[in-house]
Short mmCIF file of N, CA, C and O in Angstrom, two decimals:
data_model
loop_
_atom_site.label_atom_id
_atom_site.label_comp_id
_atom_site.label_asym_id
_atom_site.label_seq_id
_atom_site.Cartn_x
_atom_site.Cartn_y
_atom_site.Cartn_z
N MET A 1 100.88 108.53 140.02
CA MET A 1 100.65 108.05 138.67
C MET A 1 101.49 106.80 138.44
O MET A 1 102.67 106.76 138.75
N ALA A 2 100.88 105.79 137.86
CA ALA A 2 101.57 104.53 137.59
C ALA A 2 102.60 104.71 136.48
O ALA A 2 102.39 105.45 135.52
N SER A 3 103.70 104.03 136.63
CA SER A 3 104.76 104.08 135.64
C SER A 3 104.36 103.28 134.41
O SER A 3 103.81 102.19 134.53
N ARG A 4 104.64 103.83 133.25
CA ARG A 4 104.38 103.13 131.99
C ARG A 4 105.70 102.82 131.33
O ARG A 4 106.57 103.67 131.24
N GLU A 5 105.82 101.59 130.89
CA GLU A 5 107.06 101.16 130.25
C GLU A 5 106.72 100.53 128.91
O GLU A 5 105.72 99.83 128.78
N LEU A 6 107.56 100.77 127.93
CA LEU A 6 107.40 100.19 126.60
C LEU A 6 108.76 99.68 126.15
O LEU A 6 109.71 100.46 126.01
N ARG A 7 108.86 98.39 125.94
CA ARG A 7 110.12 97.78 125.50
C ARG A 7 109.99 97.41 124.03
O ARG A 7 109.16 96.57 123.67
N VAL A 8 110.82 98.05 123.20
CA VAL A 8 110.75 97.90 121.75
C VAL A 8 112.10 97.41 121.22
O VAL A 8 113.15 97.86 121.66
N LEU A 9 112.03 96.48 120.28
CA LEU A 9 113.23 95.99 119.60
C LEU A 9 113.01 96.12 118.10
O LEU A 9 111.94 95.78 117.59
N THR A 10 114.01 96.61 117.39
CA THR A 10 114.02 96.57 115.94
C THR A 10 115.30 95.88 115.52
O THR A 10 116.36 96.11 116.11
N LEU A 11 115.20 94.98 114.53
CA LEU A 11 116.36 94.15 114.17
C LEU A 11 116.31 93.78 112.70
O LEU A 11 115.30 93.30 112.20
N ASN A 12 117.43 93.98 112.02
CA ASN A 12 117.60 93.48 110.66
C ASN A 12 118.12 92.05 110.79
O ASN A 12 119.21 91.82 111.30
N CYS A 13 117.34 91.08 110.33
CA CYS A 13 117.63 89.66 110.53
C CYS A 13 118.55 89.05 109.48
O CYS A 13 118.95 87.90 109.61
N TRP A 14 118.86 89.78 108.43
CA TRP A 14 119.70 89.28 107.33
C TRP A 14 119.20 87.93 106.87
O TRP A 14 119.87 86.91 106.95
N GLY A 15 117.97 87.91 106.35
CA GLY A 15 117.30 86.67 106.04
C GLY A 15 117.18 86.33 104.57
O GLY A 15 116.19 85.71 104.17
N LEU A 16 118.16 86.71 103.77
CA LEU A 16 118.10 86.37 102.34
C LEU A 16 118.35 84.89 102.13
O LEU A 16 119.32 84.33 102.64
N ALA A 17 117.46 84.26 101.37
CA ALA A 17 117.65 82.84 101.03
C ALA A 17 118.93 82.69 100.22
O ALA A 17 119.27 83.56 99.42
N VAL A 18 119.66 81.64 100.43
CA VAL A 18 120.88 81.26 99.72
C VAL A 18 122.07 82.17 100.08
O VAL A 18 123.14 81.70 100.41
N VAL A 19 121.87 83.49 100.06
CA VAL A 19 122.96 84.45 100.26
C VAL A 19 123.39 84.56 101.73
O VAL A 19 124.58 84.62 102.03
N SER A 20 122.44 84.60 102.64
CA SER A 20 122.74 84.80 104.06
C SER A 20 123.25 83.50 104.68
O SER A 20 122.54 82.50 104.71
N LYS A 21 124.47 83.56 105.19
CA LYS A 21 125.05 82.37 105.82
C LYS A 21 124.34 82.07 107.13
O LYS A 21 124.00 82.98 107.89
N ASN A 22 124.10 80.79 107.38
CA ASN A 22 123.48 80.33 108.63
C ASN A 22 122.10 80.96 108.90
O ASN A 22 121.73 81.19 110.04
N ARG A 23 121.36 81.25 107.83
CA ARG A 23 120.08 81.94 107.96
C ARG A 23 119.11 81.18 108.86
O ARG A 23 118.52 81.76 109.77
N GLU A 24 118.92 79.89 108.61
CA GLU A 24 117.94 79.12 109.39
C GLU A 24 118.31 79.09 110.87
O GLU A 24 117.45 79.29 111.73
N GLU A 25 119.58 78.87 111.16
CA GLU A 25 120.03 78.86 112.56
C GLU A 25 119.83 80.23 113.21
O GLU A 25 119.38 80.34 114.34
N ARG A 26 120.18 81.29 112.47
CA ARG A 26 120.01 82.65 112.99
C ARG A 26 118.54 82.95 113.28
O ARG A 26 118.21 83.49 114.34
N MET A 27 117.66 82.58 112.37
CA MET A 27 116.24 82.84 112.58
C MET A 27 115.71 82.08 113.81
O MET A 27 114.92 82.63 114.58
N ARG A 28 116.16 80.85 113.99
CA ARG A 28 115.75 80.09 115.19
C ARG A 28 116.23 80.76 116.47
O ARG A 28 115.50 80.84 117.45
N HIS A 29 117.47 81.25 116.45
CA HIS A 29 118.01 81.92 117.64
C HIS A 29 117.27 83.23 117.92
O HIS A 29 117.01 83.57 119.09
N ILE A 30 116.93 83.95 116.87
CA ILE A 30 116.16 85.19 117.04
C ILE A 30 114.80 84.86 117.65
O ILE A 30 114.37 85.50 118.62
N ALA A 31 114.13 83.86 117.11
CA ALA A 31 112.81 83.47 117.64
C ALA A 31 112.93 83.01 119.09
O ALA A 31 112.07 83.34 119.92
N LYS A 32 113.96 82.26 119.40
CA LYS A 32 114.16 81.79 120.78
C LYS A 32 114.35 82.95 121.74
O LYS A 32 113.76 82.98 122.82
N GLU A 33 115.13 83.94 121.34
CA GLU A 33 115.35 85.12 122.18
C GLU A 33 114.04 85.91 122.35
O GLU A 33 113.69 86.33 123.45
N LEU A 34 113.30 86.08 121.27
CA LEU A 34 112.03 86.82 121.35
C LEU A 34 111.02 86.08 122.21
O LEU A 34 110.18 86.71 122.87
N SER A 35 111.09 84.76 122.23
CA SER A 35 110.12 83.97 123.01
C SER A 35 110.30 84.12 124.52
O SER A 35 109.46 83.69 125.29
N LYS A 36 111.37 84.78 124.94
CA LYS A 36 111.59 85.03 126.37
C LYS A 36 110.68 86.14 126.90
O LYS A 36 110.59 86.34 128.11
N GLY A 37 110.02 86.87 126.00
CA GLY A 37 109.02 87.85 126.40
C GLY A 37 109.58 89.16 126.94
O GLY A 37 108.90 89.85 127.69
N ARG A 38 110.77 89.53 126.56
CA ARG A 38 111.40 90.76 127.06
C ARG A 38 110.89 92.03 126.38
O ARG A 38 111.17 93.12 126.86
N TYR A 39 110.19 91.88 125.27
CA TYR A 39 109.79 93.05 124.49
C TYR A 39 108.27 93.12 124.33
O TYR A 39 107.61 92.10 124.22
N ASP A 40 107.76 94.34 124.29
CA ASP A 40 106.34 94.57 124.06
C ASP A 40 106.04 94.63 122.56
O ASP A 40 104.99 94.20 122.12
N ILE A 41 106.98 95.20 121.82
CA ILE A 41 106.81 95.37 120.37
C ILE A 41 108.15 95.04 119.70
O ILE A 41 109.20 95.48 120.17
N VAL A 42 108.07 94.28 118.61
CA VAL A 42 109.27 93.91 117.86
C VAL A 42 109.04 94.21 116.39
O VAL A 42 108.02 93.81 115.82
N ALA A 43 109.97 94.93 115.78
CA ALA A 43 109.94 95.19 114.34
C ALA A 43 111.14 94.48 113.71
O ALA A 43 112.28 94.72 114.13
N LEU A 44 110.88 93.60 112.77
CA LEU A 44 111.95 92.85 112.12
C LEU A 44 112.03 93.22 110.64
O LEU A 44 111.01 93.40 109.98
N GLN A 45 113.26 93.31 110.15
CA GLN A 45 113.51 93.56 108.74
C GLN A 45 114.28 92.38 108.17
O GLN A 45 114.96 91.66 108.88
N GLU A 46 114.17 92.20 106.86
CA GLU A 46 114.80 91.12 106.10
C GLU A 46 114.36 89.73 106.56
O GLU A 46 115.15 88.80 106.66
N VAL A 47 113.07 89.61 106.84
CA VAL A 47 112.46 88.29 107.04
C VAL A 47 111.78 87.99 105.70
O VAL A 47 110.60 88.23 105.52
N TRP A 48 112.56 87.49 104.75
CA TRP A 48 112.09 87.35 103.38
C TRP A 48 111.26 86.11 103.13
O TRP A 48 110.39 86.10 102.27
N LEU A 49 111.53 85.04 103.84
CA LEU A 49 110.86 83.78 103.56
C LEU A 49 109.65 83.58 104.47
O LEU A 49 109.74 83.77 105.69
N ALA A 50 108.54 83.15 103.88
CA ALA A 50 107.32 82.91 104.66
C ALA A 50 107.58 81.89 105.76
O ALA A 50 107.09 82.05 106.88
N LYS A 51 108.39 80.86 105.49
CA LYS A 51 108.63 79.84 106.51
C LYS A 51 109.39 80.42 107.70
O LYS A 51 109.19 79.99 108.83
N ASP A 52 110.25 81.42 107.47
CA ASP A 52 110.95 82.06 108.59
C ASP A 52 109.97 82.88 109.43
O ASP A 52 109.99 82.81 110.67
N TYR A 53 109.11 83.64 108.76
CA TYR A 53 108.11 84.43 109.49
C TYR A 53 107.18 83.51 110.28
O TYR A 53 106.91 83.76 111.46
N GLU A 54 106.73 82.45 109.66
CA GLU A 54 105.81 81.51 110.33
C GLU A 54 106.47 80.84 111.53
O GLU A 54 105.84 80.63 112.56
N MET A 55 107.75 80.49 111.41
CA MET A 55 108.48 79.87 112.51
C MET A 55 108.63 80.87 113.67
O MET A 55 108.39 80.53 114.83
N ILE A 56 108.99 82.10 113.37
CA ILE A 56 109.12 83.14 114.41
C ILE A 56 107.77 83.36 115.07
O ILE A 56 107.66 83.42 116.30
N GLN A 57 106.74 83.47 114.27
CA GLN A 57 105.38 83.68 114.78
C GLN A 57 104.96 82.53 115.70
O GLN A 57 104.42 82.75 116.79
N GLU A 58 105.24 81.31 115.29
CA GLU A 58 104.87 80.13 116.09
C GLU A 58 105.64 80.09 117.41
O GLU A 58 105.06 79.82 118.47
N MET A 59 106.94 80.37 117.37
CA MET A 59 107.76 80.28 118.58
C MET A 59 107.50 81.42 119.57
O MET A 59 107.83 81.29 120.75
N THR A 60 106.90 82.51 119.09
CA THR A 60 106.69 83.66 119.97
C THR A 60 105.22 83.91 120.31
O THR A 60 104.91 84.87 121.03
N LYS A 61 104.32 83.06 119.83
CA LYS A 61 102.89 83.34 119.96
C LYS A 61 102.41 83.46 121.41
O LYS A 61 101.43 84.15 121.68
N ASP A 62 103.09 82.83 122.35
CA ASP A 62 102.67 82.93 123.75
C ASP A 62 103.00 84.28 124.38
O ASP A 62 102.33 84.72 125.31
N VAL A 63 104.04 84.95 123.88
CA VAL A 63 104.45 86.23 124.47
C VAL A 63 104.21 87.41 123.53
O VAL A 63 104.11 88.56 123.97
N LEU A 64 104.13 87.15 122.23
CA LEU A 64 103.85 88.17 121.22
C LEU A 64 102.73 87.63 120.32
O LEU A 64 102.96 87.24 119.17
N PRO A 65 101.50 87.60 120.84
CA PRO A 65 100.43 86.91 120.13
C PRO A 65 99.90 87.62 118.88
O PRO A 65 99.17 87.03 118.09
N TYR A 66 100.26 88.88 118.70
CA TYR A 66 99.77 89.64 117.55
C TYR A 66 100.94 89.93 116.62
O TYR A 66 102.03 90.30 117.05
N SER A 67 100.69 89.78 115.32
CA SER A 67 101.76 90.05 114.36
C SER A 67 101.17 90.44 113.01
O SER A 67 100.01 90.15 112.70
N HIS A 68 102.01 91.09 112.24
CA HIS A 68 101.62 91.48 110.88
C HIS A 68 102.86 91.44 109.99
O HIS A 68 103.90 91.97 110.35
N TYR A 69 102.72 90.81 108.82
CA TYR A 69 103.77 90.79 107.80
C TYR A 69 103.31 91.68 106.65
O TYR A 69 102.17 91.57 106.19
N PHE A 70 104.19 92.56 106.19
CA PHE A 70 103.85 93.49 105.11
C PHE A 70 104.27 92.88 103.78
O PHE A 70 105.45 92.68 103.51
N HIS A 71 103.27 92.55 102.95
CA HIS A 71 103.52 91.96 101.63
C HIS A 71 103.68 93.06 100.60
O HIS A 71 102.90 94.02 100.58
N SER A 72 104.68 92.92 99.74
CA SER A 72 104.90 93.90 98.69
C SER A 72 105.90 93.34 97.69
O SER A 72 106.72 92.49 98.04
N GLY A 73 105.86 93.83 96.47
CA GLY A 73 106.84 93.43 95.47
C GLY A 73 106.74 91.97 95.08
O GLY A 73 105.83 91.25 95.46
N MET A 74 107.73 91.52 94.34
CA MET A 74 107.74 90.14 93.84
C MET A 74 108.14 89.13 94.91
O MET A 74 107.72 87.98 94.86
N VAL A 75 108.99 89.54 95.84
CA VAL A 75 109.49 88.59 96.85
C VAL A 75 109.07 88.96 98.26
O VAL A 75 109.55 88.38 99.22
N GLY A 76 108.18 89.92 98.39
CA GLY A 76 107.71 90.32 99.72
C GLY A 76 108.42 91.54 100.23
O GLY A 76 109.49 91.91 99.75
N GLY A 77 107.85 92.14 101.22
CA GLY A 77 108.42 93.36 101.79
C GLY A 77 109.55 93.08 102.77
O GLY A 77 110.38 93.94 103.04
N GLY A 78 109.56 91.89 103.35
CA GLY A 78 110.62 91.53 104.27
C GLY A 78 110.51 92.14 105.66
O GLY A 78 111.39 91.95 106.48
N ILE A 79 109.43 92.88 105.93
CA ILE A 79 109.30 93.50 107.26
C ILE A 79 108.03 93.00 107.95
O ILE A 79 107.02 92.71 107.31
N CYS A 80 108.15 92.89 109.27
CA CYS A 80 107.01 92.44 110.06
C CYS A 80 107.08 93.06 111.45
O CYS A 80 108.13 93.54 111.88
N VAL A 81 105.95 93.05 112.13
CA VAL A 81 105.84 93.56 113.49
C VAL A 81 105.16 92.50 114.33
O VAL A 81 104.17 91.89 113.90
N LEU A 82 105.68 92.27 115.54
CA LEU A 82 105.08 91.37 116.51
C LEU A 82 104.80 92.19 117.76
O LEU A 82 105.57 93.09 118.10
N SER A 83 103.71 91.86 118.47
CA SER A 83 103.31 92.70 119.59
C SER A 83 102.60 91.90 120.68
O SER A 83 101.90 90.93 120.40
N LYS A 84 102.78 92.37 121.92
CA LYS A 84 102.01 91.82 123.04
C LYS A 84 100.58 92.32 122.99
O LYS A 84 99.66 91.62 123.39
N GLY A 85 100.40 93.56 122.53
CA GLY A 85 99.07 94.16 122.46
C GLY A 85 98.46 94.01 121.08
O GLY A 85 99.17 93.80 120.09
N PRO A 86 97.14 94.14 121.01
CA PRO A 86 96.45 93.99 119.72
C PRO A 86 96.91 95.00 118.67
O PRO A 86 97.11 96.17 118.98
N ILE A 87 97.07 94.51 117.46
CA ILE A 87 97.32 95.38 116.30
C ILE A 87 95.96 95.72 115.74
O ILE A 87 95.25 94.85 115.23
N ILE A 88 95.56 96.98 115.86
CA ILE A 88 94.20 97.37 115.49
C ILE A 88 94.09 97.95 114.08
O ILE A 88 93.00 98.07 113.54
N ASP A 89 95.24 98.30 113.49
CA ASP A 89 95.21 98.83 112.13
C ASP A 89 96.62 98.71 111.53
O ASP A 89 97.61 98.72 112.27
N THR A 90 96.69 98.58 110.22
CA THR A 90 97.98 98.56 109.52
C THR A 90 97.89 99.40 108.26
O THR A 90 96.81 99.62 107.71
N PHE A 91 99.05 99.86 107.83
CA PHE A 91 99.13 100.66 106.62
C PHE A 91 100.56 100.53 106.11
O PHE A 91 101.50 100.39 106.89
N TYR A 92 100.72 100.55 104.78
CA TYR A 92 102.08 100.64 104.25
C TYR A 92 102.10 101.55 103.04
O TYR A 92 101.10 101.73 102.35
N TYR A 93 103.26 102.15 102.84
CA TYR A 93 103.46 103.02 101.69
C TYR A 93 104.68 102.52 100.93
O TYR A 93 105.80 102.54 101.45
N PRO A 94 104.49 102.00 99.71
CA PRO A 94 105.62 101.50 98.93
C PRO A 94 106.46 102.67 98.38
O PRO A 94 105.92 103.68 97.93
N PHE A 95 107.76 102.50 98.44
CA PHE A 95 108.66 103.51 97.89
C PHE A 95 108.68 103.41 96.38
O PHE A 95 108.64 102.31 95.81
N ARG A 96 108.77 104.54 95.70
CA ARG A 96 108.84 104.54 94.24
C ARG A 96 110.21 104.10 93.74
O ARG A 96 110.32 103.47 92.71
N LEU A 97 111.24 104.45 94.47
CA LEU A 97 112.60 104.05 94.08
C LEU A 97 112.96 102.80 94.85
O LEU A 97 113.09 102.81 96.07
N ASN A 98 113.08 101.69 94.15
CA ASN A 98 113.37 100.38 94.77
C ASN A 98 114.59 99.72 94.17
O ASN A 98 114.63 98.52 94.03
N GLY A 99 115.56 100.48 93.80
CA GLY A 99 116.73 99.89 93.16
C GLY A 99 116.50 99.75 91.66
O GLY A 99 115.59 100.33 91.09
N TYR A 100 117.35 98.94 91.02
CA TYR A 100 117.33 98.82 89.58
C TYR A 100 117.26 97.35 89.18
O TYR A 100 117.96 96.51 89.75
N CYS A 101 116.43 97.04 88.19
CA CYS A 101 116.21 95.65 87.80
C CYS A 101 117.47 94.98 87.28
O CYS A 101 117.62 93.77 87.41
N HIS A 102 118.41 95.74 86.71
CA HIS A 102 119.64 95.12 86.19
C HIS A 102 120.65 94.81 87.29
O HIS A 102 121.62 94.12 87.05
N ARG A 103 120.42 95.27 88.51
CA ARG A 103 121.29 94.95 89.66
C ARG A 103 120.70 93.73 90.37
O ARG A 103 120.23 93.80 91.49
N ILE A 104 120.74 92.60 89.70
CA ILE A 104 120.08 91.38 90.16
C ILE A 104 120.56 90.96 91.55
O ILE A 104 119.77 90.59 92.41
N LEU A 105 121.86 91.02 91.78
CA LEU A 105 122.39 90.58 93.07
C LEU A 105 122.00 91.52 94.21
O LEU A 105 121.97 91.12 95.36
N GLN A 106 121.70 92.76 93.88
CA GLN A 106 121.27 93.70 94.90
C GLN A 106 119.85 93.37 95.36
O GLN A 106 119.54 93.45 96.54
N GLY A 107 118.98 93.00 94.46
CA GLY A 107 117.65 92.50 94.80
C GLY A 107 116.60 93.52 95.22
O GLY A 107 115.44 93.18 95.38
N ASP A 108 117.00 94.77 95.41
CA ASP A 108 116.05 95.76 95.92
C ASP A 108 114.85 95.97 95.01
O ASP A 108 113.74 96.17 95.48
N TRP A 109 115.05 95.93 93.71
CA TRP A 109 113.96 96.19 92.76
C TRP A 109 112.86 95.14 92.90
O TRP A 109 111.69 95.42 92.74
N TYR A 110 113.23 93.91 93.24
CA TYR A 110 112.28 92.81 93.33
C TYR A 110 111.55 92.77 94.67
O TYR A 110 110.54 92.11 94.81
N ALA A 111 112.08 93.46 95.65
CA ALA A 111 111.59 93.32 97.02
C ALA A 111 110.39 94.19 97.36
O ALA A 111 109.62 93.84 98.24
N GLY A 112 110.21 95.30 96.72
CA GLY A 112 109.09 96.16 97.08
C GLY A 112 109.32 96.85 98.41
O GLY A 112 108.60 96.61 99.37
N LYS A 113 110.35 97.68 98.48
CA LYS A 113 110.68 98.39 99.72
C LYS A 113 109.56 99.35 100.09
O LYS A 113 108.83 99.86 99.23
N MET A 114 109.41 99.60 101.38
CA MET A 114 108.27 100.37 101.87
C MET A 114 108.52 100.87 103.28
O MET A 114 109.50 100.50 103.91
N ILE A 115 107.56 101.63 103.77
CA ILE A 115 107.45 101.91 105.19
C ILE A 115 106.10 101.31 105.63
O ILE A 115 105.10 101.44 104.93
N GLY A 116 106.13 100.59 106.72
CA GLY A 116 104.92 99.97 107.25
C GLY A 116 104.58 100.54 108.61
O GLY A 116 105.46 100.92 109.38
N MET A 117 103.29 100.61 108.91
CA MET A 117 102.83 101.14 110.20
C MET A 117 101.82 100.18 110.80
O MET A 117 100.94 99.67 110.11
N CYS A 118 101.97 99.92 112.09
CA CYS A 118 100.98 99.16 112.85
C CYS A 118 100.49 100.03 113.99
O CYS A 118 101.31 100.57 114.75
N ALA A 119 99.18 100.18 114.11
CA ALA A 119 98.59 100.86 115.27
C ALA A 119 98.36 99.77 116.31
O ALA A 119 97.65 98.80 116.07
N ILE A 120 99.01 99.93 117.47
CA ILE A 120 99.02 98.89 118.50
C ILE A 120 98.47 99.44 119.80
O ILE A 120 98.84 100.54 120.23
N GLN A 121 97.60 98.67 120.44
CA GLN A 121 97.09 99.02 121.77
C GLN A 121 98.11 98.57 122.82
O GLN A 121 98.52 97.42 122.83
N HIS A 122 98.50 99.51 123.68
CA HIS A 122 99.45 99.19 124.75
C HIS A 122 99.08 100.00 125.99
O HIS A 122 99.06 101.23 125.94
N GLN A 123 98.75 99.32 127.05
CA GLN A 123 98.41 99.94 128.33
C GLN A 123 97.37 101.06 128.16
O GLN A 123 97.50 102.15 128.71
N GLY A 124 96.34 100.76 127.37
CA GLY A 124 95.23 101.69 127.22
C GLY A 124 95.42 102.82 126.23
O GLY A 124 94.55 103.67 126.08
N ILE A 125 96.55 102.85 125.54
CA ILE A 125 96.75 103.88 124.52
C ILE A 125 97.09 103.23 123.19
O ILE A 125 97.55 102.08 123.14
N THR A 126 96.87 103.96 122.11
CA THR A 126 97.22 103.48 120.78
C THR A 126 98.56 104.08 120.38
O THR A 126 98.75 105.30 120.46
N ILE A 127 99.47 103.22 119.96
CA ILE A 127 100.81 103.64 119.55
C ILE A 127 100.98 103.27 118.08
O ILE A 127 100.75 102.13 117.69
N ASN A 128 101.39 104.24 117.27
CA ASN A 128 101.71 103.97 115.87
C ASN A 128 103.18 103.59 115.78
O ASN A 128 104.05 104.39 116.11
N VAL A 129 103.44 102.36 115.36
CA VAL A 129 104.80 101.85 115.24
C VAL A 129 105.14 101.75 113.76
O VAL A 129 104.41 101.12 113.00
N TYR A 130 106.25 102.36 113.39
CA TYR A 130 106.68 102.36 111.99
C TYR A 130 107.93 101.51 111.84
O TYR A 130 108.80 101.51 112.71
N THR A 131 108.01 100.79 110.73
CA THR A 131 109.21 100.03 110.41
C THR A 131 109.46 100.17 108.91
O THR A 131 108.52 100.35 108.13
N THR A 132 110.71 100.08 108.53
CA THR A 132 111.07 100.21 107.12
C THR A 132 112.34 99.43 106.83
O THR A 132 113.09 99.08 107.74
N HIS A 133 112.54 99.19 105.57
CA HIS A 133 113.79 98.61 105.08
C HIS A 133 114.02 99.29 103.74
O HIS A 133 113.29 99.06 102.79
N VAL A 134 115.01 100.14 103.70
CA VAL A 134 115.21 100.99 102.53
C VAL A 134 116.15 100.35 101.52
O VAL A 134 116.85 99.39 101.82
N SER A 135 116.16 100.92 100.32
CA SER A 135 117.04 100.44 99.26
C SER A 135 118.49 100.66 99.63
O SER A 135 118.84 101.63 100.32
N SER A 136 119.34 99.78 99.16
CA SER A 136 120.75 99.85 99.50
C SER A 136 121.59 100.38 98.35
O SER A 136 121.29 100.13 97.19
N ASN A 137 122.61 101.12 98.71
CA ASN A 137 123.69 101.43 97.79
C ASN A 137 123.24 102.05 96.46
O ASN A 137 123.60 101.56 95.40
N LEU A 138 122.46 103.12 96.50
CA LEU A 138 121.94 103.71 95.28
C LEU A 138 122.65 105.00 94.87
O LEU A 138 122.15 105.74 94.05
N ILE A 139 123.82 105.28 95.42
CA ILE A 139 124.52 106.50 95.03
C ILE A 139 125.06 106.34 93.61
O ILE A 139 125.39 105.23 93.16
N GLN A 140 125.16 107.44 92.89
CA GLN A 140 125.52 107.43 91.47
C GLN A 140 126.80 106.67 91.18
O GLN A 140 126.87 105.94 90.20
N SER A 141 127.82 106.75 92.01
CA SER A 141 129.10 106.10 91.73
C SER A 141 129.01 104.58 91.76
O SER A 141 129.90 103.90 91.27
N ASN A 142 127.96 104.03 92.33
CA ASN A 142 127.82 102.57 92.43
C ASN A 142 126.91 101.99 91.35
O ASN A 142 126.65 100.79 91.37
N LEU A 143 126.40 102.81 90.47
CA LEU A 143 125.50 102.30 89.43
C LEU A 143 126.30 101.71 88.28
O LEU A 143 127.32 102.21 87.87
N ILE A 144 125.79 100.61 87.76
CA ILE A 144 126.47 99.96 86.62
C ILE A 144 125.69 100.27 85.36
O ILE A 144 124.51 100.26 85.31
#
């Protein structure tokens, strides 16, 4: 029986505009590393800006030609999946609890947090890949 291998990477990119230091440089380095073709499937979180997603997509299209960005909320879902194999279906489920609108600096309420799923063809089988980015710091003692 032939050996089957699946190389998967999941990474929080810390891609908040203005807040994240060296965001543009970090996104370029992430895209450059992904363009080496070491992974079959990549799930990224905190890719908030369309221009960052488009740049990553452009730099990796030769090795990860299939991708999906999950749109949600006022500023986007911030999560995406890139794949060597075809993405044949997608689904997302938005979370009901997304932070609080008065916690402006936290930003979770505006983001539309969710779980996203991509059905991906890999070596003749369909794999359901899930990615998420959950709300931060919602314990009672941290509420204002």
